[in-house]
Tab-separated table of C-alpha atoms in Angstrom:
chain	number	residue	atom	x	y	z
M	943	UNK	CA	6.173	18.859	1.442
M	944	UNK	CA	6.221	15.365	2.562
M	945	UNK	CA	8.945	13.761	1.295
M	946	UNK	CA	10.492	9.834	2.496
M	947	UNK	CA	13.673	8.598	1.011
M	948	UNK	CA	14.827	5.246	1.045
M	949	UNK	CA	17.978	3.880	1.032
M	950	UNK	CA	20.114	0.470	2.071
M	951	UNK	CA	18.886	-1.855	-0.847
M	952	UNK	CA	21.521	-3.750	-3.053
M	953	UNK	CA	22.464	-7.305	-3.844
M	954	UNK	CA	22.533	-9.929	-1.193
M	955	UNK	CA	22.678	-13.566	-1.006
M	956	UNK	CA	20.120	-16.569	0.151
M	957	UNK	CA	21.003	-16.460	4.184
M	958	UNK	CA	22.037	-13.020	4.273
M	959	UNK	CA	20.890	-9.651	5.912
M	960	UNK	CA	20.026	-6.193	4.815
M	961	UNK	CA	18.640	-3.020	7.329
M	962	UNK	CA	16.809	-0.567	5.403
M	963	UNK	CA	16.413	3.001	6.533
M	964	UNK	CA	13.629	6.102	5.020
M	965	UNK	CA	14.409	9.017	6.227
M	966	UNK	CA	11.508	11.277	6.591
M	967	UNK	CA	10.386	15.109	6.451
M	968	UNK	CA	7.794	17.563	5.729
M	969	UNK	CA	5.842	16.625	8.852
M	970	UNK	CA	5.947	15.744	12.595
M	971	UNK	CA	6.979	12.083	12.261
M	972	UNK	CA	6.261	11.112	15.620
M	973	UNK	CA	2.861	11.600	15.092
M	974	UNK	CA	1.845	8.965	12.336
M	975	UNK	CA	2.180	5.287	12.151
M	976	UNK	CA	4.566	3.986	9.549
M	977	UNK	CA	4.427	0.941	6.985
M	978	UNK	CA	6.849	-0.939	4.529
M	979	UNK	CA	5.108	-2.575	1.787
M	980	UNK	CA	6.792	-4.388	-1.255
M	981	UNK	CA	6.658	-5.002	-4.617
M	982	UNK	CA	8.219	-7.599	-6.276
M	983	UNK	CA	9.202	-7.738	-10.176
M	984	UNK	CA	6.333	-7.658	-12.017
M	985	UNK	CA	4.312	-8.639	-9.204
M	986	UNK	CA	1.511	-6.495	-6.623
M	987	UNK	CA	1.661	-4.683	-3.830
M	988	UNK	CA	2.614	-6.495	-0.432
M	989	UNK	CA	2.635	-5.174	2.907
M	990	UNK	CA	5.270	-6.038	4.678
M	991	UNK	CA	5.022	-4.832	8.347
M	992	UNK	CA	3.848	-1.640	10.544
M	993	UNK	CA	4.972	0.353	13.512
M	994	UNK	CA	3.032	2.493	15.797
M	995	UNK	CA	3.764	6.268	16.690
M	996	UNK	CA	6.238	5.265	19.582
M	997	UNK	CA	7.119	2.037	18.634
M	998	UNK	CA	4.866	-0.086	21.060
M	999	UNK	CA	3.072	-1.729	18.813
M	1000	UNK	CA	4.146	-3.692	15.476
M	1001	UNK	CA	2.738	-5.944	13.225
M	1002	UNK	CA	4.077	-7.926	10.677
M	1003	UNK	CA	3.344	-10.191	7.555
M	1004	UNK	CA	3.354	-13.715	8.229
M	1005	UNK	CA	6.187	-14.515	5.339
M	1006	UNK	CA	8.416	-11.940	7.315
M	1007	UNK	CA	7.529	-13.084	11.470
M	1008	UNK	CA	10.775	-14.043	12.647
M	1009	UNK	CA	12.941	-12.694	10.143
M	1010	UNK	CA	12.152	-9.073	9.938
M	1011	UNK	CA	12.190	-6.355	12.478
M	1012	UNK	CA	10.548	-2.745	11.643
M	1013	UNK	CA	11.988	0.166	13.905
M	1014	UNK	CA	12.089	3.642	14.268
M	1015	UNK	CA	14.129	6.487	15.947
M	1016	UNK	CA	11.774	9.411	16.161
M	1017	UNK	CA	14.209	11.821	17.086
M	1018	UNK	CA	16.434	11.186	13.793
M	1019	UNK	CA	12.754	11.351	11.531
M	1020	UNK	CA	13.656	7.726	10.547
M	1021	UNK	CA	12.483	4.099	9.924
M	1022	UNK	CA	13.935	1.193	9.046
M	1023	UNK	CA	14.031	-2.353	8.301
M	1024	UNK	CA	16.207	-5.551	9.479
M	1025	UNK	CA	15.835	-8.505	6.961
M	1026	UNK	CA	17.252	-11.376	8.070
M	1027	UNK	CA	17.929	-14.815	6.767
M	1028	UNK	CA	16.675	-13.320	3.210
M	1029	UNK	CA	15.279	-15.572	0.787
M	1030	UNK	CA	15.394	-15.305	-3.311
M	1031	UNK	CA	11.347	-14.393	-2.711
M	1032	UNK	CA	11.789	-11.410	-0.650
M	1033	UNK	CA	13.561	-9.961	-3.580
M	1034	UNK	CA	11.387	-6.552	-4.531
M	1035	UNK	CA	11.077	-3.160	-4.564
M	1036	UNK	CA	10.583	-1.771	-0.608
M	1037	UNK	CA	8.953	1.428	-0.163
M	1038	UNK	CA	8.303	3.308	2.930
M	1039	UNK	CA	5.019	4.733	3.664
M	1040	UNK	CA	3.389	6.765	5.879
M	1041	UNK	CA	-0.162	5.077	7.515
M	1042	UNK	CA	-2.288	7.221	9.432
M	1043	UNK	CA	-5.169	5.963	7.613
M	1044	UNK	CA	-4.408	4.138	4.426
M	1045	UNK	CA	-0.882	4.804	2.739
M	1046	UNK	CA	-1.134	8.544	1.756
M	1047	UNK	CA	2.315	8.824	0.903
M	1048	UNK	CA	5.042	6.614	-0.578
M	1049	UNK	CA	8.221	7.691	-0.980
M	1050	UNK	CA	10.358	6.170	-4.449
M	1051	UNK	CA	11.589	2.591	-3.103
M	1052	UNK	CA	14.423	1.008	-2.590
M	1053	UNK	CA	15.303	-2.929	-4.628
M	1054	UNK	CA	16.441	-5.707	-2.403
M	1055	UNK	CA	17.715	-8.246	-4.564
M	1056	UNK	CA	18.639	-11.775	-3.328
M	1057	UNK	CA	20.390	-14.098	-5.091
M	1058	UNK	CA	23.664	-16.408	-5.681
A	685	UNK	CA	-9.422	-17.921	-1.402
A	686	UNK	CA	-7.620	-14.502	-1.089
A	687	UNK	CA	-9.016	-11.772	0.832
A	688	UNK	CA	-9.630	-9.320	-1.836
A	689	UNK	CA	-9.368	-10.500	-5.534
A	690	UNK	CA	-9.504	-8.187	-8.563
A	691	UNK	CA	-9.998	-8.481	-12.300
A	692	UNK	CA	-6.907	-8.749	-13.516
A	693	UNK	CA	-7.228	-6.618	-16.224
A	694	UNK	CA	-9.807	-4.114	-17.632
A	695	UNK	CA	-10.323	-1.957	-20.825
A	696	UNK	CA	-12.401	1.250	-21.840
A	697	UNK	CA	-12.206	4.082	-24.376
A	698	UNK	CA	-11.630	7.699	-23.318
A	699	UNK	CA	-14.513	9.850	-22.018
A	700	UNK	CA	-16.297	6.689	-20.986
A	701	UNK	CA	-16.244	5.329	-17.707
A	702	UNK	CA	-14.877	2.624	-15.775
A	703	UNK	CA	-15.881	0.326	-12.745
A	704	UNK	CA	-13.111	-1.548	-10.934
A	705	UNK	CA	-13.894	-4.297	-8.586
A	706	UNK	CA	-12.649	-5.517	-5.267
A	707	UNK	CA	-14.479	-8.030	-3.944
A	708	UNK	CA	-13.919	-9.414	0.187
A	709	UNK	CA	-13.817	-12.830	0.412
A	710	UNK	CA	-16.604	-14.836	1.575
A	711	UNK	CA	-17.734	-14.141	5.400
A	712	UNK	CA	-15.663	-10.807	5.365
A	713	UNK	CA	-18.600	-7.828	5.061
A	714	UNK	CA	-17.585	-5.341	3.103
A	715	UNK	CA	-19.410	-2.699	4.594
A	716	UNK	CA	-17.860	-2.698	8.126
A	717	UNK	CA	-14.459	-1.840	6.013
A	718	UNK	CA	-12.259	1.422	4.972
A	719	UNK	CA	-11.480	0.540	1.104
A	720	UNK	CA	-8.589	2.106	0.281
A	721	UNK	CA	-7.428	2.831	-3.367
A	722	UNK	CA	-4.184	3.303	-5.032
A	723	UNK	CA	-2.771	4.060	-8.654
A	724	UNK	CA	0.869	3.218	-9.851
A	725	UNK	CA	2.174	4.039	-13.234
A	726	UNK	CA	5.027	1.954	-14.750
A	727	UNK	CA	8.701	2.777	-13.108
A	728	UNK	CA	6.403	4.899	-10.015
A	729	UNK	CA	5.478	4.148	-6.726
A	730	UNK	CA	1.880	3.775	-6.228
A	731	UNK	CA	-0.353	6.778	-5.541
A	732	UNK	CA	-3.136	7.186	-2.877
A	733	UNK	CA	-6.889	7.709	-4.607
A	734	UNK	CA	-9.117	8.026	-1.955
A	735	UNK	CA	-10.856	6.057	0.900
A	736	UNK	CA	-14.532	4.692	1.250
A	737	UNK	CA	-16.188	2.815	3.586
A	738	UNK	CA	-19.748	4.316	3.606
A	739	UNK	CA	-21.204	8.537	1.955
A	740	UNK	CA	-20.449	9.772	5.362
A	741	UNK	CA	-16.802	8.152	5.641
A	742	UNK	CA	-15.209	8.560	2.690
A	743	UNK	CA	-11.760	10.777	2.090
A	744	UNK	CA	-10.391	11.876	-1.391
A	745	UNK	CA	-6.810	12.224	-1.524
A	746	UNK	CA	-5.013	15.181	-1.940
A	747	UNK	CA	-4.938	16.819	-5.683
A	748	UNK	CA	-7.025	14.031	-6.738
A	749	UNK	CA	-9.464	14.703	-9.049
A	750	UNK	CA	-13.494	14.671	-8.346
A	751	UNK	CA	-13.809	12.022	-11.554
A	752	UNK	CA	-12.214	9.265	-9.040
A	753	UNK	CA	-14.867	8.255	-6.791
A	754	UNK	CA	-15.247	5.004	-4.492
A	755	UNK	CA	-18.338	3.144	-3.835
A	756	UNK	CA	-19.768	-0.483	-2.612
A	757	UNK	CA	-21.746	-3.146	-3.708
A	758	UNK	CA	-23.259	-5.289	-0.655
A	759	UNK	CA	-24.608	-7.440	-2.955
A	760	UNK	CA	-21.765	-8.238	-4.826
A	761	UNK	CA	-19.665	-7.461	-1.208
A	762	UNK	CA	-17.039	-5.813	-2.883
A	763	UNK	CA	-15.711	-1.748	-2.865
A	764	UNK	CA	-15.671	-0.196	-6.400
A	765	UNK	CA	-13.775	2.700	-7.639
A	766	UNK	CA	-15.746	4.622	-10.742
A	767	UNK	CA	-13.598	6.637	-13.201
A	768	UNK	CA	-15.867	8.927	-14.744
A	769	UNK	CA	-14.399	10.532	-18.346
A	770	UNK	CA	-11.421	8.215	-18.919
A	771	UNK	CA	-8.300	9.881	-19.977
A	772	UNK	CA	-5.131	8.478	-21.728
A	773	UNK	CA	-2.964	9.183	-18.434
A	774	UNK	CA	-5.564	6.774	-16.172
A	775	UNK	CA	-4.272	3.856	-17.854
A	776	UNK	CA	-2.232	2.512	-15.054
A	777	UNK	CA	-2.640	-0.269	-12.407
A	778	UNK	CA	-5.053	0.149	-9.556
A	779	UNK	CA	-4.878	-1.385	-5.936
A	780	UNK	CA	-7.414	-1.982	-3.363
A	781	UNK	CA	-6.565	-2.532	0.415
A	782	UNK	CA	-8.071	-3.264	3.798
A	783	UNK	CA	-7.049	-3.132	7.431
A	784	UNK	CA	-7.838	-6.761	8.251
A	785	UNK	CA	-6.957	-8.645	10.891
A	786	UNK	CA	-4.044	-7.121	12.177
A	787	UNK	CA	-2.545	-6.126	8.550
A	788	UNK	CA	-2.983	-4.395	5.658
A	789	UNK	CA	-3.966	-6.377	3.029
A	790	UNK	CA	-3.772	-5.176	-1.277
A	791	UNK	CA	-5.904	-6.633	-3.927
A	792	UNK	CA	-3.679	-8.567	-6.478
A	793	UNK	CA	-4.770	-4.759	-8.867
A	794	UNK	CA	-6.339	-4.660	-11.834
A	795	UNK	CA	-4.660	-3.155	-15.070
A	796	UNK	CA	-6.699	-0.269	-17.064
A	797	UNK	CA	-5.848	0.075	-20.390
A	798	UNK	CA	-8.000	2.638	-22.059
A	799	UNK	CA	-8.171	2.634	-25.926
């Protein structure tokens, strides 16, 4: 069973940083491109930014370029993200997904919250 | 103008059926695209529907029932997904998405309510 967990949200202030992490299982990681997208309160679906199988490619949302990194570490099954210099906008919900084609699976989320 | 807009909302009864709309913006084709189409109930993370970009690329995703099928409008430029035989447990909001230029890119969803 595919399953992704994330973890590392919380409270943060304006300026501040957070490094999310999903660690997955139920398949062979290293195989599949990987996504954040994020949701915030009330609000739709963003995507956020993507990584490639061995981490040579990335892409990311303009709102995030500079700010955000997306990595992985294949042999630990995980991926995470550094959010930097976090503004009271990029307060959401953060899920992991897996993006071989589409998002097929999503794992719960994780809230980021930034404020004073 | 965004790159895929939705109706915001939408309404049918149960058994009927209902059409949601995603429509590319202007100068984007719609038929050289994968649609891709999710479902997210309140307090869940959103669910993958199924995939269409023409009858012989399309992908359903898994468990999903055969009631949940995608199509597209050239005319209209825009990727539909038909519920056939509404059900109390489709209300729920519904995503589109598109690989486009170098990101993913969701619909702002529409919310089914069926009554």
């Amino acid at each position: 069973e595919v399953q992704l967990v994330e973890s590392g949200g919380g409270l943060v202030q304006p300026g501040g940083s957070l490094r999310l992490s999903c660690a997955a299982s139920g398949f062979t990681f290293s195989t599949y491109w990987m996504s954040w997208v994020r949701q915030a309160p009330g609000k739709g679906l963003e995507w956020v930014a993507n990584i490639k199988q061995d981490g040579s490619e990335k892409y990311y949302v303009d709102s995030v370029k500079g700010r955000f990194t997306i990595s992985r570490d294949n042999a630990k099954n995980s991926l995470y993200l550094q959010m930097n210099s976090l503004r009271a906008e990029d307060t959401a919900v953060y899920y992991c997904t897996r993006t071989p084609d589409g998002a097929d699976y999503w794992g719960q989320g994780t809230l980021v919250t930034v404020s004073s | 103008q965004a790159v895929l807009t939705q109706p915001s909302s939408l309404s049918a009864s149960p058994g009927a059926s209902a059409s949601l709309t995603c429509t590319l913006r202007s100068g984007i084709n719609v038929g050289t695209y994968r649609i891709y189409w999710y479902q997210q109930k309140p307090g869940s993370p959103p669910q993958y529907l199924l995939r269409y970009k023409s009858d012989s690329d399309k992908q359903q995703g898994s468990g999903v029932p055969s009631r949940f099928s995608g199509f597209k409008d050239a005319s209209a430029n825009a990727g539909i997904l038909l519920i056939s035989g509404l059900q109390s447990e489709d209300e729920a909001d519904y995503y589109c998405m598109i690989w486009h230029s170098s990101a993913w890119v969701f619909g702002g969803g529409t919310k089914l309510t069926v009554l």
